[in-house]
Amino acid sequence: LQVSMDRIVAIKCLAPKYAQNDKFRERFLREARAVARLNHPNIIQGIDVGDSNGVHYFAMEYIDGPTVGELLKRGGALDEKRALNIVTQISRALQHAFNHGIIHRDIKPDNIMLTREGVAKLCDLGLAKLPKDTGDASGTRPGASMGTPYYIAPEQARGEQNVDTRADIYSLGSSFYHMVAGEVPFVGQSAADVISKHLTEPVTPPRVKNPLVSGGVDWVIVKMMQKAREDRYQTPTELVRDLEAIAAGGSPEGYQQAAQQKSGALPKLRRGRLMRRTGRFRPR
């Protein structure tokens, strides 16, 4: 309880055995610095950070609700409408972070909290990449991967230093996959096996795992999880546009064209050219 403001807050403390470790202390302070730069309804609000009698602490808003990870452990796949709403909210949070030069780098269901009113809150920015971070300043060594294996973007798995918001989009896509399919995109005997699949194996569309997944959501998730970041959504704003279109009963941009190509249907002009070449087309 924060007596001065008459409100309940959550307090994260760095255990004494980790406080002397530069790596753990830097990660702890990094989260506080990242949250201090952000003010968004879908990002956990930081209140205070400090040191009391040698104990490092970080006070933040208290969320009286579960994480998405906890929901998945309790009951498997979420209702698509609910999952769509959560991912749309977190996409807006990512755009806000992107606007401030911050990359989360550890998007996963356990780092998404839900209030009783259904507001999604992105939390745990301990691995966040801050503006002007490079090399060791970003909390990483060149070639060292960061993130959680089940949701990690390929470029993070390779330990690349120039990761950007598209890595967060991939990890959010992996989380979205888990929400609607009821299982993670890739499994393996070890973390290395899972990471290898993120690097090399095409993702099985979530609709294969759960036929209740709509075509539009299936298409969006597969696009979010493309191996090459140039093939994903380039910004969270582009992603939000398609998610909102689905929620409104429409289709994501490019979905209908992709569906036509998959079914073998050809645009009229292209069909005309083909028929002319085969002699079956006779212009009037």
PDB file of C-alpha atoms in Angstrom:
ATOM      1  CA  LEU A   1       0.000   0.000   0.000  1.00  0.00           C
ATOM      2  CA  GLN A   2       1.328   3.406  -1.005  1.00  0.00           C
ATOM      3  CA  VAL A   3       0.021   5.422   1.938  1.00  0.00           C
ATOM      4  CA  SER A   4       0.718   8.855   0.432  1.00  0.00           C
ATOM      5  CA  MET A   5      -1.527   8.099  -2.569  1.00  0.00           C
ATOM      6  CA  ASP A   6      -3.887   5.656  -0.796  1.00  0.00           C
ATOM      7  CA  ARG A   7      -3.416   2.981  -3.441  1.00  0.00           C
ATOM      8  CA  ILE A   8      -2.119  -0.553  -3.750  1.00  0.00           C
ATOM      9  CA  VAL A   9       1.065  -0.943  -5.765  1.00  0.00           C
ATOM     10  CA  ALA A  10       3.196  -3.904  -6.789  1.00  0.00           C
ATOM     11  CA  ILE A  11       6.797  -3.875  -5.646  1.00  0.00           C
ATOM     12  CA  LYS A  12       9.535  -5.876  -7.335  1.00  0.00           C
ATOM     13  CA  CYS A  13      12.707  -6.313  -5.309  1.00  0.00           C
ATOM     14  CA  LEU A  14      16.087  -7.540  -6.448  1.00  0.00           C
ATOM     15  CA  ALA A  15      17.145 -10.410  -4.220  1.00  0.00           C
ATOM     16  CA  PRO A  16      20.339  -9.623  -2.258  1.00  0.00           C
ATOM     17  CA  LYS A  17      22.187 -12.556  -3.858  1.00  0.00           C
ATOM     18  CA  TYR A  18      21.643 -10.933  -7.294  1.00  0.00           C
ATOM     19  CA  ALA A  19      22.199  -7.328  -6.236  1.00  0.00           C
ATOM     20  CA  GLN A  20      25.974  -7.731  -6.380  1.00  0.00           C
ATOM     21  CA  ASN A  21      25.815  -9.139  -9.892  1.00  0.00           C
ATOM     22  CA  ASP A  22      26.224  -6.378 -12.473  1.00  0.00           C
ATOM     23  CA  LYS A  23      24.183  -8.273 -15.076  1.00  0.00           C
ATOM     24  CA  PHE A  24      21.151  -8.787 -12.846  1.00  0.00           C
ATOM     25  CA  ARG A  25      21.331  -5.288 -11.419  1.00  0.00           C
ATOM     26  CA  GLU A  26      21.502  -3.762 -14.904  1.00  0.00           C
ATOM     27  CA  ARG A  27      18.504  -5.772 -16.078  1.00  0.00           C
ATOM     28  CA  PHE A  28      16.534  -4.676 -13.026  1.00  0.00           C
ATOM     29  CA  LEU A  29      17.348  -1.001 -13.583  1.00  0.00           C
ATOM     30  CA  ARG A  30      16.810  -1.341 -17.335  1.00  0.00           C
ATOM     31  CA  GLU A  31      13.177  -2.277 -16.777  1.00  0.00           C
ATOM     32  CA  ALA A  32      12.664   0.786 -14.584  1.00  0.00           C
ATOM     33  CA  ARG A  33      14.312   3.067 -17.150  1.00  0.00           C
ATOM     34  CA  ALA A  34      12.247   1.626 -19.998  1.00  0.00           C
ATOM     35  CA  VAL A  35       8.942   1.940 -18.157  1.00  0.00           C
ATOM     36  CA  ALA A  36       9.808   5.504 -17.110  1.00  0.00           C
ATOM     37  CA  ARG A  37       9.963   6.496 -20.801  1.00  0.00           C
ATOM     38  CA  LEU A  38       6.531   5.092 -21.580  1.00  0.00           C
ATOM     39  CA  ASN A  39       3.025   6.230 -20.716  1.00  0.00           C
ATOM     40  CA  HIS A  40       0.407   4.049 -22.342  1.00  0.00           C
ATOM     41  CA  PRO A  41      -2.749   2.313 -21.071  1.00  0.00           C
ATOM     42  CA  ASN A  42      -1.484  -1.057 -22.339  1.00  0.00           C
ATOM     43  CA  ILE A  43       1.950  -0.868 -20.691  1.00  0.00           C
ATOM     44  CA  ILE A  44       2.487  -1.420 -16.978  1.00  0.00           C
ATOM     45  CA  GLN A  45       2.897   1.931 -15.234  1.00  0.00           C
ATOM     46  CA  GLY A  46       6.080   2.573 -13.268  1.00  0.00           C
ATOM     47  CA  ILE A  47       5.738   4.526 -10.035  1.00  0.00           C
ATOM     48  CA  ASP A  48       9.094   4.599  -8.280  1.00  0.00           C
ATOM     49  CA  VAL A  49      12.521   3.006  -8.291  1.00  0.00           C
ATOM     50  CA  GLY A  50      15.152   3.206  -5.610  1.00  0.00           C
ATOM     51  CA  ASP A  51      17.314   1.630  -2.959  1.00  0.00           C
ATOM     52  CA  SER A  52      16.145   1.155   0.624  1.00  0.00           C
ATOM     53  CA  ASN A  53      18.678  -0.155   3.119  1.00  0.00           C
ATOM     54  CA  GLY A  54      20.607  -1.791   0.311  1.00  0.00           C
ATOM     55  CA  VAL A  55      17.519  -3.371  -1.274  1.00  0.00           C
ATOM     56  CA  HIS A  56      16.835  -2.344  -4.875  1.00  0.00           C
ATOM     57  CA  TYR A  57      13.116  -1.964  -5.536  1.00  0.00           C
ATOM     58  CA  PHE A  58      10.806  -1.003  -8.372  1.00  0.00           C
ATOM     59  CA  ALA A  59       7.229   0.055  -7.589  1.00  0.00           C
ATOM     60  CA  MET A  60       4.613  -0.289 -10.330  1.00  0.00           C
ATOM     61  CA  GLU A  61       0.872  -0.380 -10.745  1.00  0.00           C
ATOM     62  CA  TYR A  62      -0.852  -3.388  -9.249  1.00  0.00           C
ATOM     63  CA  ILE A  63      -2.796  -5.571 -11.686  1.00  0.00           C
ATOM     64  CA  ASP A  64      -5.462  -7.698 -10.031  1.00  0.00           C
ATOM     65  CA  GLY A  65      -5.662 -10.294 -12.750  1.00  0.00           C
ATOM     66  CA  PRO A  66      -3.874 -13.200 -14.479  1.00  0.00           C
ATOM     67  CA  THR A  67      -1.275 -13.270 -17.180  1.00  0.00           C
ATOM     68  CA  VAL A  68      -2.246 -14.670 -20.564  1.00  0.00           C
ATOM     69  CA  GLY A  69       0.200 -17.473 -19.855  1.00  0.00           C
ATOM     70  CA  GLU A  70      -1.783 -18.449 -16.765  1.00  0.00           C
ATOM     71  CA  LEU A  71      -5.010 -18.496 -18.779  1.00  0.00           C
ATOM     72  CA  LEU A  72      -3.465 -20.800 -21.360  1.00  0.00           C
ATOM     73  CA  LYS A  73      -2.225 -23.185 -18.681  1.00  0.00           C
ATOM     74  CA  ARG A  74      -5.686 -23.327 -17.121  1.00  0.00           C
ATOM     75  CA  GLY A  75      -7.843 -23.855 -20.167  1.00  0.00           C
ATOM     76  CA  GLY A  76      -5.950 -24.186 -23.418  1.00  0.00           C
ATOM     77  CA  ALA A  77      -6.816 -22.048 -26.429  1.00  0.00           C
ATOM     78  CA  LEU A  78      -8.605 -18.755 -25.886  1.00  0.00           C
ATOM     79  CA  ASP A  79     -11.729 -17.702 -27.721  1.00  0.00           C
ATOM     80  CA  GLU A  80     -10.547 -16.045 -30.945  1.00  0.00           C
ATOM     81  CA  LYS A  81     -12.415 -12.822 -30.262  1.00  0.00           C
ATOM     82  CA  ARG A  82     -10.730 -12.498 -26.871  1.00  0.00           C
ATOM     83  CA  ALA A  83      -7.290 -13.317 -28.260  1.00  0.00           C
ATOM     84  CA  LEU A  84      -7.783 -10.811 -31.074  1.00  0.00           C
ATOM     85  CA  ASN A  85      -8.666  -8.101 -28.566  1.00  0.00           C
ATOM     86  CA  ILE A  86      -5.610  -8.825 -26.415  1.00  0.00           C
ATOM     87  CA  VAL A  87      -3.197  -8.844 -29.355  1.00  0.00           C
ATOM     88  CA  THR A  88      -4.671  -5.615 -30.730  1.00  0.00           C
ATOM     89  CA  GLN A  89      -4.080  -3.891 -27.393  1.00  0.00           C
ATOM     90  CA  ILE A  90      -0.502  -5.155 -27.122  1.00  0.00           C
ATOM     91  CA  SER A  91       0.167  -4.115 -30.728  1.00  0.00           C
ATOM     92  CA  ARG A  92      -0.807  -0.573 -29.768  1.00  0.00           C
ATOM     93  CA  ALA A  93       1.576  -0.801 -26.816  1.00  0.00           C
ATOM     94  CA  LEU A  94       4.372  -1.916 -29.150  1.00  0.00           C
ATOM     95  CA  GLN A  95       3.722   1.028 -31.448  1.00  0.00           C
ATOM     96  CA  HIS A  96       4.006   3.398 -28.482  1.00  0.00           C
ATOM     97  CA  ALA A  97       7.269   1.746 -27.424  1.00  0.00           C
ATOM     98  CA  PHE A  98       8.543   1.867 -31.015  1.00  0.00           C
ATOM     99  CA  ASN A  99       7.739   5.576 -31.182  1.00  0.00           C
ATOM    100  CA  HIS A 100      10.028   6.040 -28.161  1.00  0.00           C
ATOM    101  CA  GLY A 101      12.819   3.895 -29.576  1.00  0.00           C
ATOM    102  CA  ILE A 102      12.207   0.920 -27.285  1.00  0.00           C
ATOM    103  CA  ILE A 103      12.150  -2.742 -28.377  1.00  0.00           C
ATOM    104  CA  HIS A 104      10.761  -5.153 -25.767  1.00  0.00           C
ATOM    105  CA  ARG A 105      12.645  -8.295 -26.938  1.00  0.00           C
ATOM    106  CA  ASP A 106      10.739 -10.732 -24.734  1.00  0.00           C
ATOM    107  CA  ILE A 107       7.089 -10.701 -25.813  1.00  0.00           C
ATOM    108  CA  LYS A 108       5.323 -13.821 -24.537  1.00  0.00           C
ATOM    109  CA  PRO A 109       2.028 -14.766 -22.847  1.00  0.00           C
ATOM    110  CA  ASP A 110       3.623 -14.610 -19.378  1.00  0.00           C
ATOM    111  CA  ASN A 111       4.516 -10.954 -19.984  1.00  0.00           C
ATOM    112  CA  ILE A 112       0.964  -9.910 -20.809  1.00  0.00           C
ATOM    113  CA  MET A 113      -1.254  -9.219 -17.810  1.00  0.00           C
ATOM    114  CA  LEU A 114      -5.013  -8.693 -17.835  1.00  0.00           C
ATOM    115  CA  THR A 115      -7.067  -6.490 -15.557  1.00  0.00           C
ATOM    116  CA  ARG A 116     -10.530  -7.489 -14.372  1.00  0.00           C
ATOM    117  CA  GLU A 117     -11.934  -5.150 -17.018  1.00  0.00           C
ATOM    118  CA  GLY A 118     -10.042  -6.962 -19.780  1.00  0.00           C
ATOM    119  CA  VAL A 119      -7.331  -4.356 -20.331  1.00  0.00           C
ATOM    120  CA  ALA A 120      -4.103  -5.995 -21.516  1.00  0.00           C
ATOM    121  CA  LYS A 121      -0.870  -4.726 -19.973  1.00  0.00           C
ATOM    122  CA  LEU A 122       2.593  -5.401 -21.368  1.00  0.00           C
ATOM    123  CA  CYS A 123       5.078  -5.952 -18.544  1.00  0.00           C
ATOM    124  CA  ASP A 124       8.644  -7.080 -17.760  1.00  0.00           C
ATOM    125  CA  LEU A 125      10.847  -4.813 -19.829  1.00  0.00           C
ATOM    126  CA  GLY A 126      14.020  -6.169 -18.270  1.00  0.00           C
ATOM    127  CA  LEU A 127      15.398  -7.215 -21.670  1.00  0.00           C
ATOM    128  CA  ALA A 128      14.239  -4.093 -23.482  1.00  0.00           C
ATOM    129  CA  LYS A 129      16.530  -2.415 -25.957  1.00  0.00           C
ATOM    130  CA  LEU A 130      16.638   1.303 -25.224  1.00  0.00           C
ATOM    131  CA  PRO A 131      17.490   4.155 -27.607  1.00  0.00           C
ATOM    132  CA  LYS A 132      21.177   4.289 -28.551  1.00  0.00           C
ATOM    133  CA  ASP A 133      21.837   0.860 -27.018  1.00  0.00           C
ATOM    134  CA  THR A 134      24.595  -1.021 -28.818  1.00  0.00           C
ATOM    135  CA  GLY A 135      26.582  -4.111 -27.927  1.00  0.00           C
ATOM    136  CA  ASP A 136      27.233  -4.464 -24.215  1.00  0.00           C
ATOM    137  CA  ALA A 137      25.250  -1.300 -23.492  1.00  0.00           C
ATOM    138  CA  SER A 138      22.127  -3.147 -24.561  1.00  0.00           C
ATOM    139  CA  GLY A 139      22.701  -5.892 -22.016  1.00  0.00           C
ATOM    140  CA  THR A 140      23.828  -8.362 -24.685  1.00  0.00           C
ATOM    141  CA  ARG A 141      27.053  -9.623 -26.169  1.00  0.00           C
ATOM    142  CA  PRO A 142      27.399  -9.807 -29.953  1.00  0.00           C
ATOM    143  CA  GLY A 143      26.182 -13.259 -30.999  1.00  0.00           C
ATOM    144  CA  ALA A 144      24.242 -13.863 -27.758  1.00  0.00           C
ATOM    145  CA  SER A 145      20.532 -14.571 -28.209  1.00  0.00           C
ATOM    146  CA  MET A 146      17.873 -12.988 -26.024  1.00  0.00           C
ATOM    147  CA  GLY A 147      14.237 -13.873 -25.512  1.00  0.00           C
ATOM    148  CA  THR A 148      12.211 -16.978 -24.702  1.00  0.00           C
ATOM    149  CA  PRO A 149      12.769 -19.965 -27.046  1.00  0.00           C
ATOM    150  CA  TYR A 150       9.088 -20.731 -27.729  1.00  0.00           C
ATOM    151  CA  TYR A 151       8.445 -17.186 -28.978  1.00  0.00           C
ATOM    152  CA  ILE A 152      11.837 -15.882 -30.126  1.00  0.00           C
ATOM    153  CA  ALA A 153      12.322 -14.156 -33.487  1.00  0.00           C
ATOM    154  CA  PRO A 154      14.917 -15.703 -35.835  1.00  0.00           C
ATOM    155  CA  GLU A 155      17.151 -12.627 -35.799  1.00  0.00           C
ATOM    156  CA  GLN A 156      17.188 -12.660 -31.997  1.00  0.00           C
ATOM    157  CA  ALA A 157      17.992 -16.364 -32.027  1.00  0.00           C
ATOM    158  CA  ARG A 158      20.994 -15.579 -34.237  1.00  0.00           C
ATOM    159  CA  GLY A 159      22.157 -12.975 -31.734  1.00  0.00           C
ATOM    160  CA  GLU A 160      21.915 -10.088 -34.177  1.00  0.00           C
ATOM    161  CA  GLN A 161      22.405  -6.679 -32.604  1.00  0.00           C
ATOM    162  CA  ASN A 162      20.196  -4.633 -34.900  1.00  0.00           C
ATOM    163  CA  VAL A 163      16.860  -6.136 -33.874  1.00  0.00           C
ATOM    164  CA  ASP A 164      13.916  -3.808 -34.245  1.00  0.00           C
ATOM    165  CA  THR A 165      10.158  -3.715 -33.739  1.00  0.00           C
ATOM    166  CA  ARG A 166       9.701  -6.506 -36.298  1.00  0.00           C
ATOM    167  CA  ALA A 167      11.275  -8.923 -33.799  1.00  0.00           C
ATOM    168  CA  ASP A 168       8.584  -7.956 -31.293  1.00  0.00           C
ATOM    169  CA  ILE A 169       5.952  -8.476 -33.990  1.00  0.00           C
ATOM    170  CA  TYR A 170       7.276 -12.011 -34.580  1.00  0.00           C
ATOM    171  CA  SER A 171       7.202 -12.830 -30.865  1.00  0.00           C
ATOM    172  CA  LEU A 172       3.707 -11.407 -30.546  1.00  0.00           C
ATOM    173  CA  GLY A 173       2.724 -13.567 -33.520  1.00  0.00           C
ATOM    174  CA  SER A 174       4.110 -16.638 -31.719  1.00  0.00           C
ATOM    175  CA  SER A 175       2.094 -15.649 -28.649  1.00  0.00           C
ATOM    176  CA  PHE A 176      -1.040 -15.073 -30.750  1.00  0.00           C
ATOM    177  CA  TYR A 177      -0.495 -18.527 -32.247  1.00  0.00           C
ATOM    178  CA  HIS A 178      -0.374 -20.061 -28.771  1.00  0.00           C
ATOM    179  CA  MET A 179      -3.550 -18.190 -27.769  1.00  0.00           C
ATOM    180  CA  VAL A 180      -5.691 -19.458 -30.651  1.00  0.00           C
ATOM    181  CA  ALA A 181      -4.101 -22.856 -31.344  1.00  0.00           C
ATOM    182  CA  GLY A 182      -3.700 -23.864 -27.717  1.00  0.00           C
ATOM    183  CA  GLU A 183      -0.062 -24.818 -28.265  1.00  0.00           C
ATOM    184  CA  VAL A 184       3.197 -23.115 -29.159  1.00  0.00           C
ATOM    185  CA  PRO A 185       4.266 -22.915 -32.826  1.00  0.00           C
ATOM    186  CA  PHE A 186       7.312 -25.147 -32.376  1.00  0.00           C
ATOM    187  CA  VAL A 187       8.249 -27.830 -29.859  1.00  0.00           C
ATOM    188  CA  GLY A 188      11.442 -29.782 -29.371  1.00  0.00           C
ATOM    189  CA  GLN A 189      13.480 -31.885 -26.984  1.00  0.00           C
ATOM    190  CA  SER A 190      15.488 -28.854 -25.903  1.00  0.00           C
ATOM    191  CA  ALA A 191      15.584 -25.086 -26.153  1.00  0.00           C
ATOM    192  CA  ALA A 192      18.159 -25.461 -28.929  1.00  0.00           C
ATOM    193  CA  ASP A 193      15.760 -27.676 -30.901  1.00  0.00           C
ATOM    194  CA  VAL A 194      12.967 -25.128 -30.603  1.00  0.00           C
ATOM    195  CA  ILE A 195      15.229 -22.254 -31.599  1.00  0.00           C
ATOM    196  CA  SER A 196      16.478 -24.227 -34.607  1.00  0.00           C
ATOM    197  CA  LYS A 197      12.890 -24.628 -35.809  1.00  0.00           C
ATOM    198  CA  HIS A 198      12.257 -20.896 -35.479  1.00  0.00           C
ATOM    199  CA  LEU A 199      15.288 -20.416 -37.705  1.00  0.00           C
ATOM    200  CA  THR A 200      14.591 -23.025 -40.363  1.00  0.00           C
ATOM    201  CA  GLU A 201      11.100 -24.548 -40.355  1.00  0.00           C
ATOM    202  CA  PRO A 202       8.028 -22.886 -41.889  1.00  0.00           C
ATOM    203  CA  VAL A 203       5.328 -22.393 -39.305  1.00  0.00           C
ATOM    204  CA  THR A 204       2.326 -24.715 -39.527  1.00  0.00           C
ATOM    205  CA  PRO A 205      -0.739 -22.444 -39.876  1.00  0.00           C
ATOM    206  CA  PRO A 206      -2.633 -22.332 -36.556  1.00  0.00           C
ATOM    207  CA  ARG A 207      -5.817 -23.280 -38.386  1.00  0.00           C
ATOM    208  CA  VAL A 208      -4.314 -26.722 -38.923  1.00  0.00           C
ATOM    209  CA  LYS A 209      -4.060 -27.125 -35.159  1.00  0.00           C
ATOM    210  CA  ASN A 210      -7.462 -25.579 -34.447  1.00  0.00           C
ATOM    211  CA  PRO A 211     -10.050 -25.495 -37.283  1.00  0.00           C
ATOM    212  CA  LEU A 212     -12.007 -22.840 -35.364  1.00  0.00           C
ATOM    213  CA  VAL A 213      -9.337 -20.261 -36.195  1.00  0.00           C
ATOM    214  CA  SER A 214     -10.661 -17.925 -38.870  1.00  0.00           C
ATOM    215  CA  GLY A 215      -8.920 -17.521 -42.205  1.00  0.00           C
ATOM    216  CA  GLY A 216      -8.104 -13.883 -41.506  1.00  0.00           C
ATOM    217  CA  VAL A 217      -6.487 -14.538 -38.127  1.00  0.00           C
ATOM    218  CA  ASP A 218      -4.611 -17.511 -39.558  1.00  0.00           C
ATOM    219  CA  TRP A 219      -3.241 -15.320 -42.360  1.00  0.00           C
ATOM    220  CA  VAL A 220      -2.202 -12.513 -39.993  1.00  0.00           C
ATOM    221  CA  ILE A 221      -0.330 -14.867 -37.661  1.00  0.00           C
ATOM    222  CA  VAL A 222       1.570 -16.517 -40.511  1.00  0.00           C
ATOM    223  CA  LYS A 223       2.554 -13.076 -41.806  1.00  0.00           C
ATOM    224  CA  MET A 224       3.702 -11.988 -38.338  1.00  0.00           C
ATOM    225  CA  MET A 225       5.895 -15.088 -38.150  1.00  0.00           C
ATOM    226  CA  GLN A 226       7.701 -14.894 -41.469  1.00  0.00           C
ATOM    227  CA  LYS A 227      11.384 -15.831 -41.153  1.00  0.00           C
ATOM    228  CA  ALA A 228      12.590 -12.767 -43.052  1.00  0.00           C
ATOM    229  CA  ARG A 229      11.581  -9.635 -41.200  1.00  0.00           C
ATOM    230  CA  GLU A 230      11.106  -7.836 -44.517  1.00  0.00           C
ATOM    231  CA  ASP A 231       8.126 -10.158 -45.122  1.00  0.00           C
ATOM    232  CA  ARG A 232       6.402  -9.399 -41.816  1.00  0.00           C
ATOM    233  CA  TYR A 233       4.378  -6.369 -40.860  1.00  0.00           C
ATOM    234  CA  GLN A 234       6.874  -3.531 -40.835  1.00  0.00           C
ATOM    235  CA  THR A 235       5.299  -1.608 -37.959  1.00  0.00           C
ATOM    236  CA  PRO A 236       2.777  -2.381 -35.217  1.00  0.00           C
ATOM    237  CA  THR A 237       0.464   0.210 -36.797  1.00  0.00           C
ATOM    238  CA  GLU A 238       0.194  -1.914 -39.957  1.00  0.00           C
ATOM    239  CA  LEU A 239      -0.650  -4.898 -37.773  1.00  0.00           C
ATOM    240  CA  VAL A 240      -3.292  -2.990 -35.803  1.00  0.00           C
ATOM    241  CA  ARG A 241      -4.962  -1.975 -39.060  1.00  0.00           C
ATOM    242  CA  ASP A 242      -5.466  -5.604 -40.070  1.00  0.00           C
ATOM    243  CA  LEU A 243      -6.507  -6.739 -36.595  1.00  0.00           C
ATOM    244  CA  GLU A 244      -9.134  -4.012 -36.416  1.00  0.00           C
ATOM    245  CA  ALA A 245     -10.393  -4.968 -39.869  1.00  0.00           C
ATOM    246  CA  ILE A 246     -10.925  -8.553 -38.713  1.00  0.00           C
ATOM    247  CA  ALA A 247     -12.644  -7.414 -35.508  1.00  0.00           C
ATOM    248  CA  ALA A 248     -15.014  -5.288 -37.608  1.00  0.00           C
ATOM    249  CA  GLY A 249     -15.971  -8.298 -39.740  1.00  0.00           C
ATOM    250  CA  GLY A 250     -13.662  -7.545 -42.645  1.00  0.00           C
ATOM    251  CA  SER A 251     -10.440  -9.036 -43.957  1.00  0.00           C
ATOM    252  CA  PRO A 252      -6.785  -8.054 -43.543  1.00  0.00           C
ATOM    253  CA  GLU A 253      -5.171  -6.242 -46.453  1.00  0.00           C
ATOM    254  CA  GLY A 254      -3.886  -8.706 -49.026  1.00  0.00           C
ATOM    255  CA  TYR A 255      -5.823 -11.657 -47.608  1.00  0.00           C
ATOM    256  CA  GLN A 256      -8.333 -11.990 -50.445  1.00  0.00           C
ATOM    257  CA  GLN A 257      -5.603 -11.789 -53.083  1.00  0.00           C
ATOM    258  CA  ALA A 258      -3.588 -14.445 -51.266  1.00  0.00           C
ATOM    259  CA  ALA A 259      -6.681 -16.648 -51.030  1.00  0.00           C
ATOM    260  CA  GLN A 260      -7.255 -16.311 -54.776  1.00  0.00           C
ATOM    261  CA  GLN A 261      -3.677 -17.265 -55.564  1.00  0.00           C
ATOM    262  CA  LYS A 262      -3.880 -20.255 -53.244  1.00  0.00           C
ATOM    263  CA  SER A 263      -7.080 -21.489 -54.883  1.00  0.00           C
ATOM    264  CA  GLY A 264      -5.632 -21.064 -58.355  1.00  0.00           C
ATOM    265  CA  ALA A 265      -7.955 -18.246 -59.333  1.00  0.00           C
ATOM    266  CA  LEU A 266      -6.319 -15.676 -61.585  1.00  0.00           C
ATOM    267  CA  PRO A 267      -7.087 -11.998 -62.041  1.00  0.00           C
ATOM    268  CA  LYS A 268      -9.227 -11.356 -65.138  1.00  0.00           C
ATOM    269  CA  LEU A 269      -6.508  -9.516 -67.049  1.00  0.00           C
ATOM    270  CA  ARG A 270      -4.064 -12.314 -66.470  1.00  0.00           C
ATOM    271  CA  ARG A 271      -6.630 -14.904 -67.600  1.00  0.00           C
ATOM    272  CA  GLY A 272      -7.247 -12.914 -70.791  1.00  0.00           C
ATOM    273  CA  ARG A 273      -3.551 -12.867 -71.634  1.00  0.00           C
ATOM    274  CA  LEU A 274      -3.304 -16.591 -71.027  1.00  0.00           C
ATOM    275  CA  MET A 275      -6.286 -17.312 -73.280  1.00  0.00           C
ATOM    276  CA  ARG A 276      -4.892 -15.142 -76.051  1.00  0.00           C
ATOM    277  CA  ARG A 277      -1.648 -17.124 -76.008  1.00  0.00           C
ATOM    278  CA  THR A 278      -3.500 -20.435 -76.205  1.00  0.00           C
ATOM    279  CA  GLY A 279      -5.783 -19.329 -79.013  1.00  0.00           C
ATOM    280  CA  ARG A 280      -8.953 -19.673 -76.974  1.00  0.00           C
ATOM    281  CA  PHE A 281      -9.427 -15.941 -76.632  1.00  0.00           C
ATOM    282  CA  ARG A 282     -11.075 -13.934 -79.370  1.00  0.00           C
ATOM    283  CA  PRO A 283     -11.315 -10.163 -78.784  1.00  0.00           C
ATOM    284  CA  ARG A 284     -14.463  -8.523 -80.060  1.00  0.00           C
TER     285      ARG A 284
END
